Structures are given as C-alpha cells and as structure tokens.
Short mmCIF file of C-alpha atoms and ligand atoms in Angstrom, two decimals:
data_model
loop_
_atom_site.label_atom_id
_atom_site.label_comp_id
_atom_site.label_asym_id
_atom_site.label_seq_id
_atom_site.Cartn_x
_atom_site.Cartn_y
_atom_site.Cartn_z
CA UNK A 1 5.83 -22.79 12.41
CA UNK A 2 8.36 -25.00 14.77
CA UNK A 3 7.30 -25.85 17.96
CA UNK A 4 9.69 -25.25 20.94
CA UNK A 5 10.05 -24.79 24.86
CA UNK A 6 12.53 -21.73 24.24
CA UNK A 7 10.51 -18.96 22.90
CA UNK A 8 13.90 -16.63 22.42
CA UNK A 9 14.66 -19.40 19.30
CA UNK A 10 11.45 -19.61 17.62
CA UNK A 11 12.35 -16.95 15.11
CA UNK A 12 15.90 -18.04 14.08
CA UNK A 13 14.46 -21.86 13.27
CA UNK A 14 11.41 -20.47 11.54
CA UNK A 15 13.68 -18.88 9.40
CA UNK A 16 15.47 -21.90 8.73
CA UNK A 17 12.37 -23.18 8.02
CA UNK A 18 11.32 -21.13 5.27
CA UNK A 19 14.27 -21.59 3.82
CA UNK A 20 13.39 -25.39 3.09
CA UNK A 21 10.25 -23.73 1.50
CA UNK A 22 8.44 -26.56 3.77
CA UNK A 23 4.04 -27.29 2.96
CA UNK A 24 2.26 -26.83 6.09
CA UNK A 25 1.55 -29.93 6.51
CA UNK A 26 5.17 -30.77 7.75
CA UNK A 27 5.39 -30.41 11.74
CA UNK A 28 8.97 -30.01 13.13
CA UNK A 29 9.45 -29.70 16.77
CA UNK A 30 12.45 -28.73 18.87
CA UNK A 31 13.70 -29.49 21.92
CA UNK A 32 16.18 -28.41 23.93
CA UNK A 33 18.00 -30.74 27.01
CA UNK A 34 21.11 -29.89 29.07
CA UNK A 35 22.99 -32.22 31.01
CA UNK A 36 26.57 -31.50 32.81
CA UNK A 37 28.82 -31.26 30.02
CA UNK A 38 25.92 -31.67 26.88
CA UNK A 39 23.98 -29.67 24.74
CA UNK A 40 21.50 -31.88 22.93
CA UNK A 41 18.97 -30.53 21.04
CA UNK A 42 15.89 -33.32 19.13
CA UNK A 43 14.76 -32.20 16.19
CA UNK A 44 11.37 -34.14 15.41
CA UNK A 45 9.47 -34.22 11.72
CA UNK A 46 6.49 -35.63 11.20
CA UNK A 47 6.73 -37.79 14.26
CA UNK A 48 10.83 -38.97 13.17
CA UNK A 49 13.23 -37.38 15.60
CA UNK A 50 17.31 -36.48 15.39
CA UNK A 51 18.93 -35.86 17.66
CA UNK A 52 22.63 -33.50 17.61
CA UNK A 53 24.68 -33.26 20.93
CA UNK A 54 27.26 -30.10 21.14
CA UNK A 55 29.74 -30.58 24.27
CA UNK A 56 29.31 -27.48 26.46
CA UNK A 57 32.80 -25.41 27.65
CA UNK A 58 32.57 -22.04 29.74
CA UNK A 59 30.26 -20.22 27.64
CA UNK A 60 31.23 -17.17 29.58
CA UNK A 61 28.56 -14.99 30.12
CA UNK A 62 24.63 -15.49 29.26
CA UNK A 63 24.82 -13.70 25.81
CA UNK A 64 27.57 -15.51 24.71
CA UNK A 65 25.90 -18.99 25.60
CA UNK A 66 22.55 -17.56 24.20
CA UNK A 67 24.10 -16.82 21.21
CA UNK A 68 25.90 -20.85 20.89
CA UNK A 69 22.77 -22.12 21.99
CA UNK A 70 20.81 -20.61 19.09
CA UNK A 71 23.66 -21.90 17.00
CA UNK A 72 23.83 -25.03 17.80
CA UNK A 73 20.09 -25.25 17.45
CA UNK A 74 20.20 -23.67 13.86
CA UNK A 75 22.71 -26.01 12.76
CA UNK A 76 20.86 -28.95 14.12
CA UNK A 77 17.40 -28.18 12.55
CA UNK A 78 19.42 -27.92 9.38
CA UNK A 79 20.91 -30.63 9.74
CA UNK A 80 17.55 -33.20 10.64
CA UNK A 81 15.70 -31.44 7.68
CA UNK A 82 18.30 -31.98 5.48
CA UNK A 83 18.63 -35.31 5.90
CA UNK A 84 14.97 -35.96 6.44
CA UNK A 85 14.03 -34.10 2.94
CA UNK A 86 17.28 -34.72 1.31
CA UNK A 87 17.88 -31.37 0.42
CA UNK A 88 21.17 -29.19 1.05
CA UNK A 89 20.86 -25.31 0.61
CA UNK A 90 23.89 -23.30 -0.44
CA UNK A 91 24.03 -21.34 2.32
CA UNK A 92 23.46 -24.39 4.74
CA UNK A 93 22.48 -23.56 8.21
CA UNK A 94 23.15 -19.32 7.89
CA UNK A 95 20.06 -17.48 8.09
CA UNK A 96 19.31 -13.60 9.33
CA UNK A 97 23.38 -13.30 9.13
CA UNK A 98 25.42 -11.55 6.63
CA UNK A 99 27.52 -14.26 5.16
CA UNK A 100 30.45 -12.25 4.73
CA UNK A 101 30.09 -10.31 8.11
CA UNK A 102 30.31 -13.90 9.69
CA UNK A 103 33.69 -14.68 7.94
CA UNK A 104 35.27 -11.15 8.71
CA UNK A 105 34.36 -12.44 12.17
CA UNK A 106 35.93 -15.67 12.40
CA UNK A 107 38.55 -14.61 10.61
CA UNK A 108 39.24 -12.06 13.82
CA UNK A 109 38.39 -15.09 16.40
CA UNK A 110 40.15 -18.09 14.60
CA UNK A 111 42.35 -17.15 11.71
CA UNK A 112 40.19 -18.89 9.64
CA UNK A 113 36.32 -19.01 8.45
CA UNK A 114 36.69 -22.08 5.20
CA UNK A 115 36.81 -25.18 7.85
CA UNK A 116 33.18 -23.49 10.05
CA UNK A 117 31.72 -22.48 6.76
CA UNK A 118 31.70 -25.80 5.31
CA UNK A 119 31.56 -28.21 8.58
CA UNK A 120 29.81 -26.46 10.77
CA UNK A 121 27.49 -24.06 9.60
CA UNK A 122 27.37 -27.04 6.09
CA UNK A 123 28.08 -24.04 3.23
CA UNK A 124 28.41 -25.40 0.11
CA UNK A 125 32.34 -25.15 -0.86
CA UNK A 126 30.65 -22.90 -4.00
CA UNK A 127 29.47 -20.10 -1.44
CA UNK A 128 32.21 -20.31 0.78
CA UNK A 129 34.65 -19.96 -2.11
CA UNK A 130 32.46 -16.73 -3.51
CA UNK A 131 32.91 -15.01 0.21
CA UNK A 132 36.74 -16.09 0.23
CA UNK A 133 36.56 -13.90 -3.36
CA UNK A 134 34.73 -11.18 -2.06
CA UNK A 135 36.64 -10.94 1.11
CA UNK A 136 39.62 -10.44 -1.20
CA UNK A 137 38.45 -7.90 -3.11
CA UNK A 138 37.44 -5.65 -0.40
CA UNK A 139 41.01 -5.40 0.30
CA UNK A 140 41.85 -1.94 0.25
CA UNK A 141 38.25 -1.13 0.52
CA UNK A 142 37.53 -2.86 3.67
CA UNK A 143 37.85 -0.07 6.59
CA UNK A 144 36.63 -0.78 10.03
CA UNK A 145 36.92 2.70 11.56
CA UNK A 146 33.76 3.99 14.02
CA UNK A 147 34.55 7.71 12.67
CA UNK A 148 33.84 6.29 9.01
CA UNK A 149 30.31 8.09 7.87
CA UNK A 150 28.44 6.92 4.99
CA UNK A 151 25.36 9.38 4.36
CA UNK A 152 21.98 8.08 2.96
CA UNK A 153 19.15 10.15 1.45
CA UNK A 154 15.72 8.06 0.95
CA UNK A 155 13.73 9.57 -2.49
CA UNK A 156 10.16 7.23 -2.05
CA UNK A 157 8.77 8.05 -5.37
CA UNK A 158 8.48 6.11 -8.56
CA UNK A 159 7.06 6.65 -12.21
CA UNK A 160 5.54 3.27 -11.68
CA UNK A 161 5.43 0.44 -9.56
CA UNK A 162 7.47 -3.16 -10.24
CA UNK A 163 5.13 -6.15 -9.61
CA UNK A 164 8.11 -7.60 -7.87
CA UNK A 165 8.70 -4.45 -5.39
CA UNK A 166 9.24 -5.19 -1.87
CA UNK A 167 10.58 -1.66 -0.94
CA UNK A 168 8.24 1.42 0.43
CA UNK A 169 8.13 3.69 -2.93
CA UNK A 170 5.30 5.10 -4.21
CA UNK A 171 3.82 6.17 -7.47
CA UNK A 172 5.27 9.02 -8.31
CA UNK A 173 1.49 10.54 -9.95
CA UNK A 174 -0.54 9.32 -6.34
CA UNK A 175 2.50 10.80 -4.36
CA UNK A 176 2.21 14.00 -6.38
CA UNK A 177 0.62 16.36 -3.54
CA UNK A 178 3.38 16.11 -0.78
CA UNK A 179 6.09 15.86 -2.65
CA UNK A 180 7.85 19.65 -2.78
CA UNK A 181 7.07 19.44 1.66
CA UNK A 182 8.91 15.75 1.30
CA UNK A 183 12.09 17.24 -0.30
CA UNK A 184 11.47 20.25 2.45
CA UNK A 185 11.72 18.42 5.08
CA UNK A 186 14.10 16.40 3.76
CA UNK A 187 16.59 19.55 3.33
CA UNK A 188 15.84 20.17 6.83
CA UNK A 189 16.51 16.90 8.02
CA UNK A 190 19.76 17.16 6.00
CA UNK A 191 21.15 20.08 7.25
CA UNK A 192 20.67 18.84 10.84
CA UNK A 193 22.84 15.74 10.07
CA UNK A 194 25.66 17.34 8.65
CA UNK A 195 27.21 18.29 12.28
CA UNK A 196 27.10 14.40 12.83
CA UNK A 197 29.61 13.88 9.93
CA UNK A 198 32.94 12.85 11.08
CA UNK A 199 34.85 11.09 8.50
CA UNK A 200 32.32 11.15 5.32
CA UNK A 201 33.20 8.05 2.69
CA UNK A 202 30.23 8.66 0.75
CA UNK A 203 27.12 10.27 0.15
CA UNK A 204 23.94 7.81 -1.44
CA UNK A 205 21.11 9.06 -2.97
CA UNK A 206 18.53 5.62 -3.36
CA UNK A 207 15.21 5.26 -3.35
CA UNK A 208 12.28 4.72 -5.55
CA UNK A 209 14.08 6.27 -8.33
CA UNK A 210 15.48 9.94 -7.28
CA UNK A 211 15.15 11.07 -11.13
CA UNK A 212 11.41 10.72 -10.96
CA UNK A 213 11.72 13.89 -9.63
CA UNK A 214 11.54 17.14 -11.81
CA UNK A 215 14.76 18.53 -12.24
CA UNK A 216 14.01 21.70 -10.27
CA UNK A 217 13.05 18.71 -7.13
CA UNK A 218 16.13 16.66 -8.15
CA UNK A 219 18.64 20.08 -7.94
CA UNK A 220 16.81 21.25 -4.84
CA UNK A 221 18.15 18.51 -2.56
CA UNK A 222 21.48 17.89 -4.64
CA UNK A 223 22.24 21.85 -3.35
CA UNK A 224 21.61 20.73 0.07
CA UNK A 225 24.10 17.92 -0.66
CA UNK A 226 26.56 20.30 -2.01
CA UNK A 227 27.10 21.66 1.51
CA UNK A 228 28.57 18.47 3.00
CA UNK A 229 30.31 16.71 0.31
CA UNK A 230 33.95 17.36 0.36
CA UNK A 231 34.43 14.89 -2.77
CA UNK A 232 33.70 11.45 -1.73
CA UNK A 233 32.07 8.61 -3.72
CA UNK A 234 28.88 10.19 -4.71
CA UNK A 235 25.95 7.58 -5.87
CA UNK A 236 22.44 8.69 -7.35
CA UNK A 237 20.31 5.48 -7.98
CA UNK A 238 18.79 6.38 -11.05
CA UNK A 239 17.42 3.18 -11.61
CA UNK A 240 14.81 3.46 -14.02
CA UNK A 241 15.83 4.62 -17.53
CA UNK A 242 12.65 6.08 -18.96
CA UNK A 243 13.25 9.01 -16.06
CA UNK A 244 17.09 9.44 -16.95
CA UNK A 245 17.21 11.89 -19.94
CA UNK A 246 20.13 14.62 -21.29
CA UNK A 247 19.19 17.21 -18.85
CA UNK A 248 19.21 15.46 -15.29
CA UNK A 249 22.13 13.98 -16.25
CA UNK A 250 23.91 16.96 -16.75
CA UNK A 251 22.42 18.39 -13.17
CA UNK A 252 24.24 14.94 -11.65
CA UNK A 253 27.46 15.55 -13.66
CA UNK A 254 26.92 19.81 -12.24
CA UNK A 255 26.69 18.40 -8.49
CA UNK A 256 29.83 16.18 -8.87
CA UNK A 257 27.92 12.77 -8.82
CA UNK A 258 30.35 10.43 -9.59
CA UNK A 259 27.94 7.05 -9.80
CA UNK A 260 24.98 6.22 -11.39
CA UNK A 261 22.61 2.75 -11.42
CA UNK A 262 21.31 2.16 -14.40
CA UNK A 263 18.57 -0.92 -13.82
CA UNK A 264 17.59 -3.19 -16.71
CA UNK A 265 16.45 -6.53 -14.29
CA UNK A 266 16.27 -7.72 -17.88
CA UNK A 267 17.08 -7.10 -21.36
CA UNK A 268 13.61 -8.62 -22.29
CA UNK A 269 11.01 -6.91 -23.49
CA UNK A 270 8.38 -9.16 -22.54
CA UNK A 271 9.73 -9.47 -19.12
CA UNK A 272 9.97 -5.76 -18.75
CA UNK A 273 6.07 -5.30 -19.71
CA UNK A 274 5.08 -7.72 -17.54
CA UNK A 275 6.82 -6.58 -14.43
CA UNK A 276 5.08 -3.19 -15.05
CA UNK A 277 8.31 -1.08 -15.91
CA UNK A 278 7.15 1.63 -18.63
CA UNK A 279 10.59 1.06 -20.84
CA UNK A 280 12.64 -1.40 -23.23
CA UNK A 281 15.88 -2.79 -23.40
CA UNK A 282 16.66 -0.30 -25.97
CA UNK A 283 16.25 2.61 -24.09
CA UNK A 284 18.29 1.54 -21.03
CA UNK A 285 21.38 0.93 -23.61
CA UNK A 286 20.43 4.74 -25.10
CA UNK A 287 20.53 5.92 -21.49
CA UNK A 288 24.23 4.00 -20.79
CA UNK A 289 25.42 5.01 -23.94
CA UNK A 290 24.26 8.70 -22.75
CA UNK A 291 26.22 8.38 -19.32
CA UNK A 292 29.30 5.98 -19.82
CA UNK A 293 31.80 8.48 -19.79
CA UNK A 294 30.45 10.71 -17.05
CA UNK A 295 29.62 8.02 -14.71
CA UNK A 296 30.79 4.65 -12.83
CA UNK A 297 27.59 2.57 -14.19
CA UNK A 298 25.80 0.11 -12.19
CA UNK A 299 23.41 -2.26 -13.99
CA UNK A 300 21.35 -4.27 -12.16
CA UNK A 301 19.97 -7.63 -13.28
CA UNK A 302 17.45 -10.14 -11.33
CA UNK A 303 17.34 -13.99 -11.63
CA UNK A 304 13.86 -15.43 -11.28
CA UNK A 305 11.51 -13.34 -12.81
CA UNK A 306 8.16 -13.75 -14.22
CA UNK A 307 9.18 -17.13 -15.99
CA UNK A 308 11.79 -15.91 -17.26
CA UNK A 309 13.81 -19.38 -18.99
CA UNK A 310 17.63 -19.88 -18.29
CA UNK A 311 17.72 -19.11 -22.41
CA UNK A 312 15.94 -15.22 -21.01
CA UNK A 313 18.03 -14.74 -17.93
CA UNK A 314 21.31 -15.53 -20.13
CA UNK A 315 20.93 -13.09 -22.80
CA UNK A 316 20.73 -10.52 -19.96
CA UNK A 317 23.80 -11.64 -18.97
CA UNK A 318 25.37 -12.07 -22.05
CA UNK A 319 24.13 -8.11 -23.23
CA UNK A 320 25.04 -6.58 -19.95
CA UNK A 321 28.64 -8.46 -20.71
CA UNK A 322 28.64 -6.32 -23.73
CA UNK A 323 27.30 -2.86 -22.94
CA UNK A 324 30.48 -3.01 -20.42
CA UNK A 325 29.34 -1.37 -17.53
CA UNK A 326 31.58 -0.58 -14.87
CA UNK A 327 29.62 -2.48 -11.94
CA UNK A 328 26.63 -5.36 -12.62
CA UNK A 329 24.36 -6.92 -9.64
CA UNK A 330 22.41 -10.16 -9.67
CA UNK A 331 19.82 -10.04 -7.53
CA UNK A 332 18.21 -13.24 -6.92
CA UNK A 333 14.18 -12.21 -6.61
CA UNK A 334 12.45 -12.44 -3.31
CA UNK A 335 9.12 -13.20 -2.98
CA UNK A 336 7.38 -12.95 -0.30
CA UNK A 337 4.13 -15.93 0.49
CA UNK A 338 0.97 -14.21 0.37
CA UNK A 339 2.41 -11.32 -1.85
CA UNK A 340 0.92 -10.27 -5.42
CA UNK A 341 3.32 -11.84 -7.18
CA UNK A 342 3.19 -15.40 -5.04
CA UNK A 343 -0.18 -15.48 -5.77
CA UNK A 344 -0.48 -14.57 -9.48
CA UNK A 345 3.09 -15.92 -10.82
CA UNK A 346 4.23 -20.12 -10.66
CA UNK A 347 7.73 -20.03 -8.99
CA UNK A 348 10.65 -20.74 -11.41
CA UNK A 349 12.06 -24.32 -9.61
CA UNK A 350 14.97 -23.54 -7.21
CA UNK A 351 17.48 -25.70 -9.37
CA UNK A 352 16.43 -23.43 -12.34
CA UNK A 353 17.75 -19.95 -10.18
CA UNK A 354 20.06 -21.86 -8.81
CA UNK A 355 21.49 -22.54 -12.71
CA UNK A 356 21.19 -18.51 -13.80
CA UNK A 357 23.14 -17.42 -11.00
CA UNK A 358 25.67 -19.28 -11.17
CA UNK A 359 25.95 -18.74 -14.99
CA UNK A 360 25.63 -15.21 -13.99
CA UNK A 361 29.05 -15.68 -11.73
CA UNK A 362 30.70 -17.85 -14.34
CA UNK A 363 30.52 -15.29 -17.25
CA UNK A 364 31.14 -12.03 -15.21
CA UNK A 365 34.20 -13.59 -13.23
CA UNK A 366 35.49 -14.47 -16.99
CA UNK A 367 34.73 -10.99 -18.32
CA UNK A 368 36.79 -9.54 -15.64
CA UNK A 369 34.55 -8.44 -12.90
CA UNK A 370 35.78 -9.75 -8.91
CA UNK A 371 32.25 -10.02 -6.78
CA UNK A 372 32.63 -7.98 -4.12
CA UNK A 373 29.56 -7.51 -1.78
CA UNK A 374 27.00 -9.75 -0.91
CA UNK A 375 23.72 -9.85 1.06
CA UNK A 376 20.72 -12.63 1.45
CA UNK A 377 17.04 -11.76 2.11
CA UNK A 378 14.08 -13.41 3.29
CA UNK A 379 12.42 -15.87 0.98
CA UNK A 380 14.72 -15.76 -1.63
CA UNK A 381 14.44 -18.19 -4.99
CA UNK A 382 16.59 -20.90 -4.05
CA UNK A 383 17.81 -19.57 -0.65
CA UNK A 384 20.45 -17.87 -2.85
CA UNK A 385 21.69 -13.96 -2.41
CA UNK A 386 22.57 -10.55 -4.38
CA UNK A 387 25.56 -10.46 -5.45
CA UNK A 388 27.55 -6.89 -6.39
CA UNK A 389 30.27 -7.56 -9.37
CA UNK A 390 32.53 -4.92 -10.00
CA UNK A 391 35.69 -4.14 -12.47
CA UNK A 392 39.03 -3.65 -10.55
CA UNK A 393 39.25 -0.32 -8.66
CA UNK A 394 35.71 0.60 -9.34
CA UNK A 395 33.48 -1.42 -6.35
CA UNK A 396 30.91 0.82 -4.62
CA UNK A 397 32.54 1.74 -0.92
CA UNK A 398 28.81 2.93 0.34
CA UNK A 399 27.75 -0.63 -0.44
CA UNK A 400 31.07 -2.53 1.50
CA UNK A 401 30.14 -0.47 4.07
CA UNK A 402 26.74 -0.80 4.63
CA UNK A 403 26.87 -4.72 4.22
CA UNK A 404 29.59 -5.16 6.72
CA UNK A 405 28.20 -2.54 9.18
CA UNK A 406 31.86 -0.76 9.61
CA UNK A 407 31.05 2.64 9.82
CA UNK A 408 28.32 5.28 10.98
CA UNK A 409 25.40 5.49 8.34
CA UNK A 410 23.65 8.67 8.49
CA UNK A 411 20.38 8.04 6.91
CA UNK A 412 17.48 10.79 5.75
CA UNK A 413 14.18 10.22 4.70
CA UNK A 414 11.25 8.22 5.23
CA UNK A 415 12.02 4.76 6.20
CA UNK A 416 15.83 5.48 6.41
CA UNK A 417 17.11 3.40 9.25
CA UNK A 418 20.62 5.32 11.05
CA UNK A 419 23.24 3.36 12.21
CA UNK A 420 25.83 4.49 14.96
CA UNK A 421 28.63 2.03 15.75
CA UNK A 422 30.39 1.89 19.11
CA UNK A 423 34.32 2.29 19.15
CA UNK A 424 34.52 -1.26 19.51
CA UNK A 425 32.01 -2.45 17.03
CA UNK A 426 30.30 -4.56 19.99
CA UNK A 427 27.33 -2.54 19.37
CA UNK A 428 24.97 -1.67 16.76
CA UNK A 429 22.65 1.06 17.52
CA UNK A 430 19.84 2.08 15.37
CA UNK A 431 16.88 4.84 15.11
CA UNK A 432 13.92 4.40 12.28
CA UNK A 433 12.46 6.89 10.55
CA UNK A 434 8.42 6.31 9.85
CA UNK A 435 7.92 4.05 6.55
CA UNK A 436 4.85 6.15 4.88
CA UNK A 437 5.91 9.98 3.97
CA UNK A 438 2.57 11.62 5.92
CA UNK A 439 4.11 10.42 9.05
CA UNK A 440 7.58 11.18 8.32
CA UNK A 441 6.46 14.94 7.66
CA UNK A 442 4.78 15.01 11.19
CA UNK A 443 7.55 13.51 12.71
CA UNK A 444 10.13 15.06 11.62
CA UNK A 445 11.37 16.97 14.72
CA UNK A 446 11.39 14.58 16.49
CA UNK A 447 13.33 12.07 14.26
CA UNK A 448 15.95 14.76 14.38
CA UNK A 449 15.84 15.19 18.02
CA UNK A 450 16.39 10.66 18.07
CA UNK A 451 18.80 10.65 15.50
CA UNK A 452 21.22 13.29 17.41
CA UNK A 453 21.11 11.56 20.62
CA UNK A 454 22.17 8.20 18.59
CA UNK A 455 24.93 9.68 17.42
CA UNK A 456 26.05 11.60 20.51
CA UNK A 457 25.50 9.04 22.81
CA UNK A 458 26.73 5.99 21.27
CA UNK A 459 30.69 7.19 21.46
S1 LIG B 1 11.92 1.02 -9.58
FE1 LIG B 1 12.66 -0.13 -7.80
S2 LIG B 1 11.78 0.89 -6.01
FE2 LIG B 1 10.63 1.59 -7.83
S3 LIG B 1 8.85 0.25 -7.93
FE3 LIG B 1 10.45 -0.65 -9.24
S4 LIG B 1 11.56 -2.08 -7.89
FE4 LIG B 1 10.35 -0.73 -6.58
#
C-alpha cells in the first residue's frame, strides 16, 4: 500500500500499484507540494525519489482541481515506477476509468484523445489505436440520449461453478430451495420497472446462466418480459452449453430473443475439466450448430487460463474463427490475490497474455470482425482488458451502452446495480440491489421503493 498525506488519493495510486503487480517488499511513498503556480508531486521507491511538476491554471472549482490533482498524481506514480522497474503497461497510467469513456470525453473537450492517450496518460500507440477502432465502430451505435433505457434481469444460478468465477452465482443444486420465490419476486420487481421505461434499446437477460433454469422457470420470467418489449435487441446469456438443449431454445426463439452467448472460454478439453465446467468443446459447436440461424451468437473466449500455452489459447482462436459466430469476446482472466485460483494455479507470465491477445486481435480483425466495446478490471493478467469483436451490423447495443454509461439501465435482480443518468450526463446515479438472493427476497419492497425514486428524481 502507498503511503500519502492526501487520504482522498490513496485508492487511485493503489490501483496503479497493483497494476505493476509490485512484492510487498517495495515501499512507494507520495507526496504532494503546492507552490504559486506548481503542482509537484515526489514519488519515492525504496528510499529513490522522482519528482513530476504540473504548472497549475484556474482549476475552476474544487472538483475540477480534485479531479487534475488525482491525475497528475496517477500519471506521476506511473511514471517513477516505470522508470524505476523498467516496465511500461499498455494501458499506461489509466486505472478505475473506462478507456473508451475517457476518449469519447476528450474528444468532446479537445477534438482529439491520440496526443493525451499516448503523452500524457503514456498508452501504448497499440491500445490507443484499438479505442480509435472501437470508437469507429460504434458509429451509428453510439447514442447519448438520457431517455435511452437498457433493461437488465440478474438469473444467479449455475449448473456448476468456474474455478475462475468472480461474479455472485450460485450452484444451481445448493440454490435449489428459493429458486421459484427468486423468479417471484423477480416478476414483481419487473413489473414495477416497466413504468420507468422511456425509450427501451434493449432488454438483457445475464447471469449465472439463465438456462439453468427449467424451462417452465425460464418461460415464467420471459412472459413477464413479453409485457415490455416492443421489439428491441433482446439478449439471453446462455452461456453454458451443457444447459442449452432443442427445447429452451425454441422457448427463446417463442419470446422473440434475438441474441444468444454461447461460452466456450476454450476449445480445450483439458482446460474445460479443469476449470470445473461439466462440458466439451464438442458440445458447445453441437449447441451453435443448433442455434446459428435463430440467433446473433456470442462466443466468449478467455486468455490466461489454467496454463493454458499460446499453442492452447490459439486453437481457440483459430476454431472460434471457423465455427463463424456472429460476435466473439476475449476476456483477459482476472484474478484476484488471495483468491482460489491465486493460490492453487502459477500465473501465466504477463508477456505470455500479453502475446494471446494480441494474436486474438490480429486474427479476428483479419477474419472480418471490427472490436467494438471494451472494459478493464481489477487485477487483470497483464493489466490488459475484454475486448467485444463483432461482424459489421451485428455489435451488441446493451453492451455500447452499458460500457459508455449513455443511457438509463434498469436493472432486476439480486446484485443488479440501476443506473439513472442526468439530462446532462454530469451525473451518474446509482441504487444496489443486495448481492446474496435471501436478502434480496426480504428486501425487495424496498429496493422497489429506491429504485423509483432514482429514476424519478434524477430528471
Ligand atoms: S458460468 Fe459464468 S457465472 Fe457461472 S460459475 Fe461459470 S463463470 Fe461464473
């Protein structure tokens, strides 16, 4: 952890940080000094100090100047442990900031983002270049508009769990006896946030893996779904293909679905057995063959797991290149220190990840899919990020709009976070729903009751 006199920063430069994946026996300290027309902030490691000075304008008002001073401080801890270890990360000094939310922004303020990305905030010319691509390809998709609703229904269950999981699902067997009062309340909760709806985009069923449901579960809340969709973009993450069979995907294709995720993470067997996922690479190109022509197919893919080799990680590549599916996303995995999987599994080295994904880019950008979304996480294998690929004319609009934050999100469920928008974007407002489904239940009027007022007062 860094050491500094402003407590506001300590945060923001322990996440730059852990993105040097520093041992703990490396002590970096901060410190900020002002003099009339200076900023200078000393960065000292291991007793070696740097020091960065930033000439100080008007900054305006205090949340503007908080927010350059916490720049300005980012940038210069990057920079001293940079040049201290050597090291330059792709996404330089951006951390806890949506890459391509940053450039929409600049591009408002300046014109520009290339020149900031690469001199200021030190992105390699590689990830500015991939945010310059996705930027363009969300033209036409792109739509800042505060009516804009995207609607989000959380399903927490799975038929097993991933070793790699970081999201709040359960197993579907443990979950079993509250699962018909989960998709109760959930009905509930949906029918209360259909009078929020003003200008629905699209409707997202994620989870877990919504098909772990029984098809009499699965129909029950696609009815309720029925009521609000006027024919948008209509997502169900299947995910997992040893749920997906003839009959739910006929119930999908019945309640006017129009996309599907179908998620390999790897066309290796051996990888797919040790992760803990209950299927084979066979089966998820039985289930795609099943769905192509009903469904805009998403495949997911991750770089980084269990050992996989660059030789592994390719062939996924190179077989989700052939299957032809509409959409593919590389996720780069994220693990988290202290987790099961940081403690049982030897990291892959950075520069390995860092060679799979951008394989992954090269041979999907020359089989004719444009990236077009992107998003970073905390510890991620080689401080990288996911990045959605699509075929012209078929990108996800519930995912452009979610990453860039343009529009309302409506969001049911345990641990669905809303999201109301003011008129002028300047604010972000959010309400949480409980992470663990017992509390959810028992809090469900209430969440209602929150959610409403977000909506209704944030205009
Ligand atoms: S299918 Fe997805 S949500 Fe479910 S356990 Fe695996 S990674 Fe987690």
């Amino acid at each position: 952890m860094i050491e500094t006199q402003l407590e506001y920063l300590q945060n923001d430069l322990n996440e730059v940080l852990t993105a040097f994946n520093l041992s703990d026996d490396v002590k970096v300290k901060h410190l900020l000094t002002k003099t009339e027309n200076k900023l200078v902030n000393t960065i000292v490691i291991n007793g070696k100090s740097y020091a960065y000075g930033n000439l100080i304008h008007d900054f305006g008002d205090e949340i503007v100047e908080k927010r350059l001073i916490k720049r300005f401080a980012k940038i210069s801890l990057y920079k001293a442990l940079s040049l201290n270890l050597n090291v330059s990360l792709p996404w330089g000094s951006l951390t806890g900031i949506r890459p391509t939310k940053l450039a929409y922004s600049l591009l408002e303020e300046n014109g520009e983002f290339y020149d900031y990305f690469i001199n200021t905030f030190k992105v390699s010319e590689e990830k500015t270049e991939l945010t310059a691509k996705i930027i363009e390809t969300q033209k036409g998709i792109y739509e800042k508009n505060p009516d804009n609703t995207d609607f989000f229904i959380f399903v927490p269950f799975c038929p097993s769990r991933c070793n790699y999981c970081s999201f709040i699902s359960q197993d579907i067997k443990s979950a079993k006896m509250h699962i018909d009062e989960y998709i109760d309340a959930l009905i509930k909760e949906i029918n209360a946030s259909s009078f929020l709806i003003r200008k629905l985009r699209s409707i997202y069923i994620g989870g877990g893996t919504p098909v772990a449901l029984s098809d009499r579960q699965l129909e029950k809340i696609l009815n309720a779904v029925d009521k609000i969709n006027t024919g948008v973009e209509y997502t169900v993450e299947a995910g997992r293909p040893d749920r997906i069979t003839k009959e739910n995907l006929k119930i999908l294709k019945d309640h006017n679905v129009t996309r599907i995720c179908i998620n390999p993470q790897s066309f290796n067997d051996k990888t797919l057995k040790a992760i803990g996922r209950f299927h084979t690479a066979n089966d998820v190109i039985e289930k795609y063959e099943m769905a192509k022509n009903d469904f805009i197919v998403n495949m997911d893919l991750i770089a980084g797991l269990n050992n996989e080799t660059f030789d592994d990680f390719a062939y996924s590549i190179n077989k989700a290149i052939e299957l032809d599916p509409d959409n593919v996303t590389i996720h780069t995995l994220s693990i988290k220190k202290g987790s099961y999987l940081a403690e049982t599994t030897s990291r892959l080295s950075d520069n390995d990840v860092i060679k799979m994904v951008d394989y992954a880019h090269k041979r999907l950008t020359e089989s004719g899919y444009n990236p077009y979304y992107l998003y970073r996480q905390k510890y991620m294998a080689g401080n990288l990020e996911n990045t959605g690929y699509s075929k012209p004319d078929k990108e996800c609009v519930y995912n452009v709009d979610v990453m860039e934050e343009i529009s309302q999100n409506i969001a049911n469920g345990s641990c669905a976070i809303s999201k109301a928008v003011s008129d002028d974007f300047s604010r972000i407002e959010r309400v949480a729903s409980p992470k663990d489904v017992p509390t959810y239940l028992a809090k469900l009027d209430k969440i209602i009751i929150d959610k409403n007022n977000l909506f209704k007062n944030n205009r």
